Short mmCIF file of C-alpha atoms in Angstrom, two decimals:
data_model
loop_
_atom_site.label_atom_id
_atom_site.label_comp_id
_atom_site.label_asym_id
_atom_site.label_seq_id
_atom_site.Cartn_x
_atom_site.Cartn_y
_atom_site.Cartn_z
CA MET A 15 13.19 -20.05 -2.43
CA LYS A 16 14.23 -16.65 -3.80
CA VAL A 17 13.14 -15.89 -7.37
CA ILE A 18 13.16 -12.91 -9.75
CA ASN A 19 9.91 -12.22 -11.60
CA ASP A 20 8.45 -9.60 -13.88
CA LEU A 21 6.36 -7.23 -11.81
CA LEU A 22 2.79 -8.20 -12.67
CA GLY A 23 1.97 -6.52 -15.97
CA TYR A 24 5.19 -4.45 -16.00
CA LYS A 25 7.64 -6.41 -18.11
CA ASN A 26 10.28 -3.69 -17.84
CA LEU A 27 10.34 -4.02 -14.04
CA LYS A 28 11.72 -6.97 -12.08
CA ILE A 29 10.87 -7.88 -8.49
CA VAL A 30 12.69 -10.18 -6.06
CA GLN A 31 10.43 -12.57 -4.16
CA ASP A 32 10.71 -15.57 -1.86
CA THR A 33 8.15 -18.26 -2.61
CA ASP A 34 8.34 -19.54 0.98
CA TRP A 35 8.05 -16.18 2.71
CA PHE A 36 6.47 -13.35 0.86
CA SER A 37 4.82 -12.44 -2.45
CA PHE A 38 3.21 -9.16 -3.39
CA SER A 39 -0.53 -9.10 -4.14
CA LEU A 40 -2.64 -7.58 -6.90
CA ASP A 41 -3.82 -5.02 -4.30
CA SER A 42 -0.31 -3.55 -4.26
CA VAL A 43 -0.34 -3.23 -8.04
CA LEU A 44 -3.73 -1.51 -8.19
CA LEU A 45 -3.25 0.84 -5.21
CA PRO A 46 -0.66 3.17 -6.86
CA ASN A 47 -2.99 3.41 -9.86
CA PHE A 48 -5.82 4.55 -7.58
CA VAL A 49 -3.90 7.66 -6.49
CA THR A 50 -3.82 10.70 -8.76
CA LEU A 51 -0.37 12.30 -8.82
CA ASN A 52 0.49 15.75 -10.15
CA LYS A 53 3.64 17.86 -10.57
CA ASN A 54 3.22 19.34 -7.09
CA VAL A 55 3.87 15.94 -5.50
CA LYS A 56 7.51 15.99 -4.40
CA LYS A 57 7.73 13.31 -1.69
CA ILE A 58 5.85 10.01 -1.34
CA LEU A 59 6.01 7.41 1.43
CA ASP A 60 4.92 3.76 1.25
CA ILE A 61 4.36 2.33 4.75
CA GLY A 62 4.98 -1.42 5.00
CA THR A 63 6.55 -1.48 1.56
CA GLY A 64 7.24 -5.23 1.55
CA ASN A 65 9.41 -6.14 -1.44
CA ALA A 66 8.62 -2.71 -2.94
CA PRO A 67 5.96 -3.25 -5.64
CA ILE A 68 4.24 0.06 -4.85
CA PRO A 69 7.42 2.21 -5.11
CA LEU A 70 8.34 0.40 -8.34
CA ILE A 71 5.02 1.27 -9.99
CA LEU A 72 5.06 4.82 -8.63
CA SER A 73 8.49 5.31 -10.21
CA THR A 74 6.83 4.94 -13.64
CA LYS A 75 4.24 7.63 -12.85
CA THR A 76 6.12 10.45 -11.11
CA ASP A 77 9.47 12.18 -10.71
CA ALA A 78 8.86 12.63 -6.98
CA GLU A 79 11.19 11.23 -4.32
CA ILE A 80 9.79 7.88 -3.19
CA TYR A 81 10.46 6.32 0.21
CA GLY A 82 9.48 2.89 1.48
CA ILE A 83 9.70 1.69 5.07
CA GLU A 84 9.70 -2.01 5.99
CA ILE A 85 10.24 -3.41 9.48
CA GLN A 86 11.13 -6.99 8.54
CA LYS A 87 14.83 -7.34 7.70
CA GLU A 88 14.45 -10.28 5.33
CA VAL A 89 11.69 -8.58 3.35
CA TYR A 90 13.57 -5.27 3.33
CA GLU A 91 16.59 -7.06 1.82
CA MET A 92 14.40 -8.34 -1.03
CA ALA A 93 13.14 -4.79 -1.59
CA ARG A 94 16.71 -3.47 -1.61
CA GLU A 95 17.75 -6.09 -4.17
CA THR A 96 14.70 -5.22 -6.26
CA ILE A 97 15.55 -1.51 -6.33
CA GLU A 98 19.15 -2.25 -7.29
CA LEU A 99 18.05 -4.74 -9.95
CA ASN A 100 15.97 -2.01 -11.60
CA SER A 101 18.68 0.69 -11.13
CA LEU A 102 16.28 2.90 -9.19
CA GLU A 103 18.52 3.74 -6.21
CA SER A 104 18.44 7.46 -7.04
CA LYS A 105 14.64 7.55 -7.12
CA ILE A 106 13.56 5.10 -4.40
CA LYS A 107 14.99 5.14 -0.87
CA LEU A 108 14.30 2.30 1.56
CA ILE A 109 14.31 2.26 5.37
CA ASN A 110 14.51 -0.89 7.50
CA ASP A 111 12.77 0.17 10.71
CA ASP A 112 9.50 0.38 12.64
CA VAL A 113 7.29 3.14 11.19
CA ASN A 114 6.51 4.16 14.77
CA GLU A 115 10.16 5.26 14.95
CA ILE A 116 10.01 7.30 11.76
CA ASP A 117 10.63 10.56 13.64
CA LYS A 118 14.32 9.58 13.44
CA TYR A 119 14.21 10.10 9.68
CA PHE A 120 11.61 12.75 8.86
CA LYS A 121 10.10 15.88 10.35
CA PRO A 122 6.32 16.28 10.64
CA GLU A 123 4.48 17.38 7.49
CA THR A 124 7.15 16.07 5.12
CA PHE A 125 5.10 14.06 2.61
CA ASP A 126 2.62 15.02 -0.09
CA VAL A 127 1.30 11.46 -0.47
CA ILE A 128 1.37 8.40 1.81
CA LEU A 129 0.23 4.95 0.72
CA SER A 130 -0.13 1.67 2.58
CA ASN A 131 -1.27 -1.90 2.02
CA PRO A 132 -1.30 -2.68 5.75
CA PRO A 133 -2.01 -5.82 7.78
CA TYR A 134 -5.73 -6.55 7.41
CA PHE A 135 -6.51 -8.53 10.55
CA LYS A 136 -6.71 -7.55 14.19
CA LEU A 137 -4.74 -9.71 16.58
CA ASN A 138 -6.89 -11.54 19.12
CA GLY A 139 -7.21 -14.92 20.79
CA LYS A 140 -9.03 -16.34 17.77
CA SER A 141 -6.43 -15.22 15.22
CA LYS A 142 -5.06 -18.07 13.12
CA LEU A 143 -1.47 -16.97 12.59
CA ASN A 144 0.53 -18.39 9.74
CA GLU A 145 3.39 -20.59 10.90
CA VAL A 146 5.77 -18.44 8.87
CA ASN A 147 6.26 -15.34 11.01
CA THR A 148 6.97 -13.14 8.00
CA LYS A 149 3.51 -13.80 6.59
CA ALA A 150 1.84 -13.41 9.99
CA ILE A 151 3.36 -9.94 10.44
CA ALA A 152 2.24 -8.92 6.94
CA ARG A 153 -1.34 -10.10 7.52
CA HIS A 154 -2.02 -9.40 11.21
CA GLU A 155 -1.62 -6.26 13.33
CA ILE A 156 1.31 -7.67 15.28
CA LEU A 157 3.75 -4.79 14.76
CA LEU A 158 1.49 -2.12 13.26
CA THR A 159 -2.13 -1.40 14.17
CA LEU A 160 -4.58 0.59 12.11
CA ASP A 161 -4.60 3.35 14.73
CA GLN A 162 -0.78 3.58 14.67
CA LEU A 163 -0.76 3.70 10.86
CA LEU A 164 -3.23 6.59 10.72
CA THR A 165 -1.59 8.47 13.59
CA VAL A 166 1.83 8.34 11.93
CA SER A 167 0.40 9.20 8.51
CA SER A 168 -1.47 12.24 9.81
CA LYS A 169 1.70 13.50 11.48
CA LEU A 170 3.86 13.04 8.37
CA LEU A 171 1.42 14.41 5.81
CA LYS A 172 1.55 18.02 4.72
CA ASN A 173 -1.61 20.08 5.00
CA LYS A 174 -3.97 18.83 2.25
CA GLY A 175 -1.66 15.86 1.70
CA LYS A 176 -3.21 12.61 0.45
CA PHE A 177 -3.40 9.26 2.24
CA ALA A 178 -4.39 6.13 0.29
CA MET A 179 -4.83 2.56 1.46
CA VAL A 180 -6.39 -0.77 0.58
CA HIS A 181 -8.26 -2.74 3.23
CA ARG A 182 -11.06 -5.19 3.98
CA VAL A 183 -14.68 -4.07 3.67
CA ASP A 184 -15.58 -5.48 7.08
CA ARG A 185 -13.38 -2.79 8.67
CA LEU A 186 -14.64 0.14 6.58
CA THR A 187 -16.69 1.91 9.26
CA GLU A 188 -13.84 1.57 11.77
CA ILE A 189 -11.37 3.01 9.28
CA LEU A 190 -13.60 5.95 8.34
CA SER A 191 -14.03 6.83 12.00
CA LEU A 192 -10.31 6.60 12.80
CA MET A 193 -9.35 8.65 9.76
CA LYS A 194 -11.63 11.49 10.78
CA GLU A 195 -10.27 11.37 14.33
CA ARG A 196 -6.77 11.79 12.87
CA ASN A 197 -7.84 14.73 10.68
CA ILE A 198 -7.66 12.74 7.45
CA GLU A 199 -10.97 13.34 5.72
CA PRO A 200 -12.21 10.40 3.57
CA LYS A 201 -12.81 11.64 0.04
CA ARG A 202 -12.86 8.73 -2.39
CA ILE A 203 -13.80 5.05 -2.03
CA LYS A 204 -13.44 2.35 -4.67
CA PHE A 205 -14.84 -1.09 -3.87
CA ILE A 206 -13.10 -4.17 -5.26
CA PHE A 207 -15.22 -7.08 -6.53
CA PRO A 208 -13.50 -10.40 -7.38
CA LYS A 209 -16.05 -11.02 -10.17
CA GLU A 210 -19.33 -9.58 -11.39
CA ASN A 211 -22.31 -10.40 -9.14
CA THR A 212 -20.07 -11.21 -6.16
CA THR A 213 -19.68 -9.45 -2.81
CA SER A 214 -16.96 -6.82 -2.45
CA ASN A 215 -14.22 -7.98 -0.10
CA LEU A 216 -11.72 -5.11 -0.35
CA PHE A 217 -11.73 -1.38 -1.04
CA PHE A 218 -9.38 1.47 -1.87
CA LEU A 219 -9.77 4.63 0.18
CA LEU A 220 -8.27 8.07 -0.30
CA GLY A 221 -8.30 10.79 2.35
CA VAL A 222 -7.01 14.35 2.49
CA LYS A 223 -5.48 15.89 5.62
CA ASN A 224 -7.50 18.79 7.06
CA ALA A 225 -9.98 18.77 4.18
CA ASN A 226 -13.64 19.71 4.42
CA SER A 227 -16.03 16.94 5.40
CA GLY A 228 -17.71 14.82 2.73
CA ILE A 229 -16.94 11.85 0.47
CA LYS A 230 -16.88 12.94 -3.17
CA THR A 231 -16.70 9.69 -5.12
CA ILE A 232 -17.79 6.10 -4.58
CA SER A 233 -16.95 3.70 -7.41
CA TYR A 234 -15.93 0.08 -7.97
CA ILE A 235 -13.64 -2.20 -9.93
CA ILE A 236 -14.24 -5.81 -10.98
CA VAL A 237 -11.01 -7.81 -11.04
CA HIS A 238 -11.85 -10.96 -13.03
CA THR A 239 -14.17 -11.84 -15.89
CA GLU A 240 -16.30 -14.99 -15.67
CA ASN A 241 -13.55 -16.99 -17.38
CA GLY A 242 -11.00 -15.90 -14.78
CA LYS A 243 -9.06 -13.37 -16.87
CA TYR A 244 -8.35 -9.84 -15.70
CA THR A 245 -10.94 -7.26 -16.76
CA GLU A 246 -10.09 -4.38 -19.11
CA GLU A 247 -9.95 -1.90 -16.23
CA VAL A 248 -7.39 -4.03 -14.39
CA MET A 249 -5.33 -4.52 -17.54
CA LYS A 250 -5.18 -0.73 -18.06
CA CYS A 251 -3.39 -0.46 -14.72
CA PHE A 252 -0.53 -2.48 -16.24
CA GLU A 253 -0.02 -0.12 -19.19
#
C-alpha cells in the first residue's frame, strides 16, 4: 500500500513509500550526514537511490546538483513522486536505469561526491531471497555487485572526489581491498552500534579518489539508548 510519510526527523520533507514493497532505512538518513560537503561540491550522485531519502536530505545541506539513479521502475516512480511532492525538481534529477549503463548520461570524472547504500548480501546458493523481488534486489547483489559499484564510482569521480557508503562489518576487509584496487583510498570509518555494549553490525566508510594511503579517522555512533530511544548524536542528524 502506498503511503506518504514525514522523512524520519525531517518534518518539512515528505517521502512516498509502499508498505508492501520498500521502505527507507535509518542508514539512508545517517549516511548523508556522515559526508562533509563544502562550496566546491557542484555535483553529487546517489547510486541505488531507492525512494530518494538521501537526495532529499542532501538538498537541505548543499546547493549542488543532486542526481539519483534507481534501476527498479516501481521504486523510481515513488522517488519521482517524492521529488515532485517536495517541489525539488530543479535541484534533484532522477534516472531510471542500470548504473552499469551510466555512460549514456555522464562523462568520466563528472562528480565531486558519490554516495550509496547498496545491497549488503552476496548472491549464492544459500541466499534466502525475499519473496518480494523489489526487496530482494535492494538487499542482495542481484543487479549490482560491490565490484561493479566501486568500478563505476571510481570512473565517475573527479580526482580527489569523495565516495561514501554504508555496509555490513563482515564485508569490511573485502570492501577496503576493492576500494584500493579501484584507486579510492579509504580515509574515514565510522562503526554503527545498535546499542551500547553491543557488537557493531554496520559501518560508514568514506574514500577519496587518488588520495595518499592511510585511514585518518576511526569513530563510532550508537543508535539507541537502553530504553530504545535514539541517542543525542542520532537526533542531531535530524536537525
